[in-house]
Coordinates of C-alpha atoms and ligand atoms in Angstrom, one line a residue:
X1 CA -164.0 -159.3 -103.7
X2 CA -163.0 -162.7 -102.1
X3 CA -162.5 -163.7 -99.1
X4 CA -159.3 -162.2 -97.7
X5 CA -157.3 -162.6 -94.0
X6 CA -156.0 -159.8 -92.2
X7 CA -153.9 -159.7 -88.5
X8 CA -155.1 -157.7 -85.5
X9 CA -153.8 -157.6 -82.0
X10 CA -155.6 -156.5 -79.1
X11 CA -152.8 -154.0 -77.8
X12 CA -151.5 -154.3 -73.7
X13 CA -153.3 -150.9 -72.9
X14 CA -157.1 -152.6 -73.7
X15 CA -155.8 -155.5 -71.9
X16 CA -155.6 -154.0 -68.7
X17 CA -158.4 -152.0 -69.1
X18 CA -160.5 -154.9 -69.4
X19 CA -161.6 -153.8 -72.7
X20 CA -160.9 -156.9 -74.7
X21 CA -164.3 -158.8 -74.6
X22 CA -166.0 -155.6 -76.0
X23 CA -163.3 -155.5 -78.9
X24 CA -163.8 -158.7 -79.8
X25 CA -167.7 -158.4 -79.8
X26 CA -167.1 -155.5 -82.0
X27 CA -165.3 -157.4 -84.7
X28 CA -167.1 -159.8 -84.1
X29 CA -170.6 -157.9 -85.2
X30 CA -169.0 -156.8 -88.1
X31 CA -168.8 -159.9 -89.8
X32 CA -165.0 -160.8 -89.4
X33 CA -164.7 -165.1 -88.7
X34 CA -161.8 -166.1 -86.3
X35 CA -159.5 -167.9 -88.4
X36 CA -156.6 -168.1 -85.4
X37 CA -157.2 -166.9 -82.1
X38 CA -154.3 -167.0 -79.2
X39 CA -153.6 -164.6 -75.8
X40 CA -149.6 -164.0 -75.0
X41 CA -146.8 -162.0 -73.6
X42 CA -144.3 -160.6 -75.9
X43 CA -140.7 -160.3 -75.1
X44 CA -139.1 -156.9 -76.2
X45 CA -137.0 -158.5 -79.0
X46 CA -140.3 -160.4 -80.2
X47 CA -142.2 -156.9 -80.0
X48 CA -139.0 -155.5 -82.5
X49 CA -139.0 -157.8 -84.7
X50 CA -143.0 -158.0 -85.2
X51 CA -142.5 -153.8 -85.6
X52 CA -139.5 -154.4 -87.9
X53 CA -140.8 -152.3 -90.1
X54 CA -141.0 -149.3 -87.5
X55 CA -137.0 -149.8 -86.6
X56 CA -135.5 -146.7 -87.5
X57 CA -138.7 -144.1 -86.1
X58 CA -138.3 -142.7 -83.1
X59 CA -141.3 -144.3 -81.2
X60 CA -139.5 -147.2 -81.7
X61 CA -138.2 -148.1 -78.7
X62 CA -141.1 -146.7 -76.7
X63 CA -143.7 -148.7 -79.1
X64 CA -141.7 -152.2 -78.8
X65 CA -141.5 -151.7 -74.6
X66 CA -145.0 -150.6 -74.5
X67 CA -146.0 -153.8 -76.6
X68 CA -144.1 -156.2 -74.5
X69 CA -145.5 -154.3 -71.5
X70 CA -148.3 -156.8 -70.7
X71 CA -150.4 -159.5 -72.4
X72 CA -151.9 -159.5 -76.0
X73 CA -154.8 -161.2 -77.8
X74 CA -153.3 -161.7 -81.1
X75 CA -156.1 -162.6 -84.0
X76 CA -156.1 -164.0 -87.7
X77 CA -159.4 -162.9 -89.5
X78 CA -161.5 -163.3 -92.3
X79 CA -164.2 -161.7 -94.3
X80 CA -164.5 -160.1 -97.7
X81 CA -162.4 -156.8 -97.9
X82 CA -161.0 -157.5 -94.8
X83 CA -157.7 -155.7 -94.5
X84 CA -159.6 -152.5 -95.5
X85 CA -162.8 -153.2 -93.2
X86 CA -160.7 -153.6 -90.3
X87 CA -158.5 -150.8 -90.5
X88 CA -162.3 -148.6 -91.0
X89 CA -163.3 -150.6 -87.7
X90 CA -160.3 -149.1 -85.6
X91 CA -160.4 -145.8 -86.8
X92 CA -157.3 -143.9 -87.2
X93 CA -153.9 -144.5 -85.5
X94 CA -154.3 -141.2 -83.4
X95 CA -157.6 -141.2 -81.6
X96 CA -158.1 -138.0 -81.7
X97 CA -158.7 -138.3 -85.4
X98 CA -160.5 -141.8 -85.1
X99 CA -164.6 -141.1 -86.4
X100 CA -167.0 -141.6 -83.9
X101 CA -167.9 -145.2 -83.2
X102 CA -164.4 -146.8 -84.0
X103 CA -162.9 -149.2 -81.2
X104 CA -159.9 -146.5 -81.3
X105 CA -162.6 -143.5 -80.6
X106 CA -164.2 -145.8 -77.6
X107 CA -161.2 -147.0 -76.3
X108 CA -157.7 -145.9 -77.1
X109 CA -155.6 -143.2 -74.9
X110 CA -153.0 -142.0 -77.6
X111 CA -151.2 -142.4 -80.7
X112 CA -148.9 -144.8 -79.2
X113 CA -151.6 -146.8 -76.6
X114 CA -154.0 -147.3 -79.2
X115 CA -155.7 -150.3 -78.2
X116 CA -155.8 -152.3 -81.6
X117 CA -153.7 -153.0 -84.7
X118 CA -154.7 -154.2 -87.6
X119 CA -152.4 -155.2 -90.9
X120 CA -152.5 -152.3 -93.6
X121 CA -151.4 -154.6 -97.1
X122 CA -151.5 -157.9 -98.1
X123 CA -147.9 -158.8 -97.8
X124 CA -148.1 -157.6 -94.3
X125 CA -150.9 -159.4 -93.1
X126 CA -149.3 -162.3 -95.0
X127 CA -145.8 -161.8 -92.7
X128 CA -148.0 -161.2 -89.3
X129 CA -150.3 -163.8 -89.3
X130 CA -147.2 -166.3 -89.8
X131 CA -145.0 -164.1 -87.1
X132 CA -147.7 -165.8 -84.6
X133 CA -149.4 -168.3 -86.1
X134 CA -148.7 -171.9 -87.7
X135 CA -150.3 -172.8 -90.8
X136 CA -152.2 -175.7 -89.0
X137 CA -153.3 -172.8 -86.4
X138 CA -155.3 -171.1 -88.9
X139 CA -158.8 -172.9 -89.3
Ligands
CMP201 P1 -150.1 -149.9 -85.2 O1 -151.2 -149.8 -86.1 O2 -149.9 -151.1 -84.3 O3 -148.7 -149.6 -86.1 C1 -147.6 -149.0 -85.5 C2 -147.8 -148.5 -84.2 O4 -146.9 -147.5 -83.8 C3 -149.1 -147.7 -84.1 O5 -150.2 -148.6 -84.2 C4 -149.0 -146.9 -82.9 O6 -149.2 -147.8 -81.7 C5 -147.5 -146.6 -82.9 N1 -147.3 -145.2 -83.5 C6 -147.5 -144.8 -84.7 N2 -147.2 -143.5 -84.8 C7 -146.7 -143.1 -83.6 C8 -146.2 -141.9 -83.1 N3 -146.1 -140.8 -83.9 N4 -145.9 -141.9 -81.8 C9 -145.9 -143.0 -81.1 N5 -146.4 -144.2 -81.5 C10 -146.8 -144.2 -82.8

């Protein structure tokens, strides 16, 4: 497979927890290339419309406050199979079903406060990396 770009964000509860440096050496060693790389602090109705998708489930509300609770490290990325590789890297969206060895296993605290996201298609890697990132940001 080609080269292909996926979107990850470094979630408000690693953040605090000072685990971001140890996320990023993760991806890092597993061969993903920073395409776009920026740290910020979402507003609630910037958190909703990044989850858009999510709108009408009831963590909704609870997800979009906890998101805009604190800073982010939001990340463009780039390997071969990369949309797939990532998501295999974070481990499942519940850490207590996340394999051994997944940033979600080392680091998450619950379904909600799961330290990373990563994009799970094409299209919405395609609509993430342009929610935060201008086409002359990606290099
Ligand atoms: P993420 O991969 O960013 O995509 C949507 C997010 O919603 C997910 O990670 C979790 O943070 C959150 N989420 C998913 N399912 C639940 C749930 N059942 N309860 C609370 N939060 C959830």
């Amino acid at each position: 497979m080609s080269s292909q770009r996926t979107f990850s964000i470094i979630k408000p509860d690693a953040m605090r927890k000072g685990h971001a440096g140890a996320i990023l050496a993760e991806i890092d060693k597993a061969g993903f290339r920073i395409v776009a790389i920026k740290k910020l602090f979402l507003s609630k109705s910037q958190a909703e419309g990044f989850y858009y998708v999510h709108a009408h489930r009831p963590f909704f509300d609870s997800l979009t406050t906890f998101m805009s609770s604190g800073t982010i490290i939001a990340l463009a990325l780039e390997k071969e199979n990369a949309i797939a590789d990532l998501r295999k890297l974070m481990g499942a969206t519940n850490p207590a079903n996340a394999e051994e060895g997944t940033i979600r296993k080392k680091f998450a605290g619950s379904i909600e406060e799961n330290a990373i996201h990563g994009s799970d298609a094409e299209d919405t890697a395609a609509f993430e990396i342009g929610y935060f990132f201008a086409g002359l940001e990606l290099v």
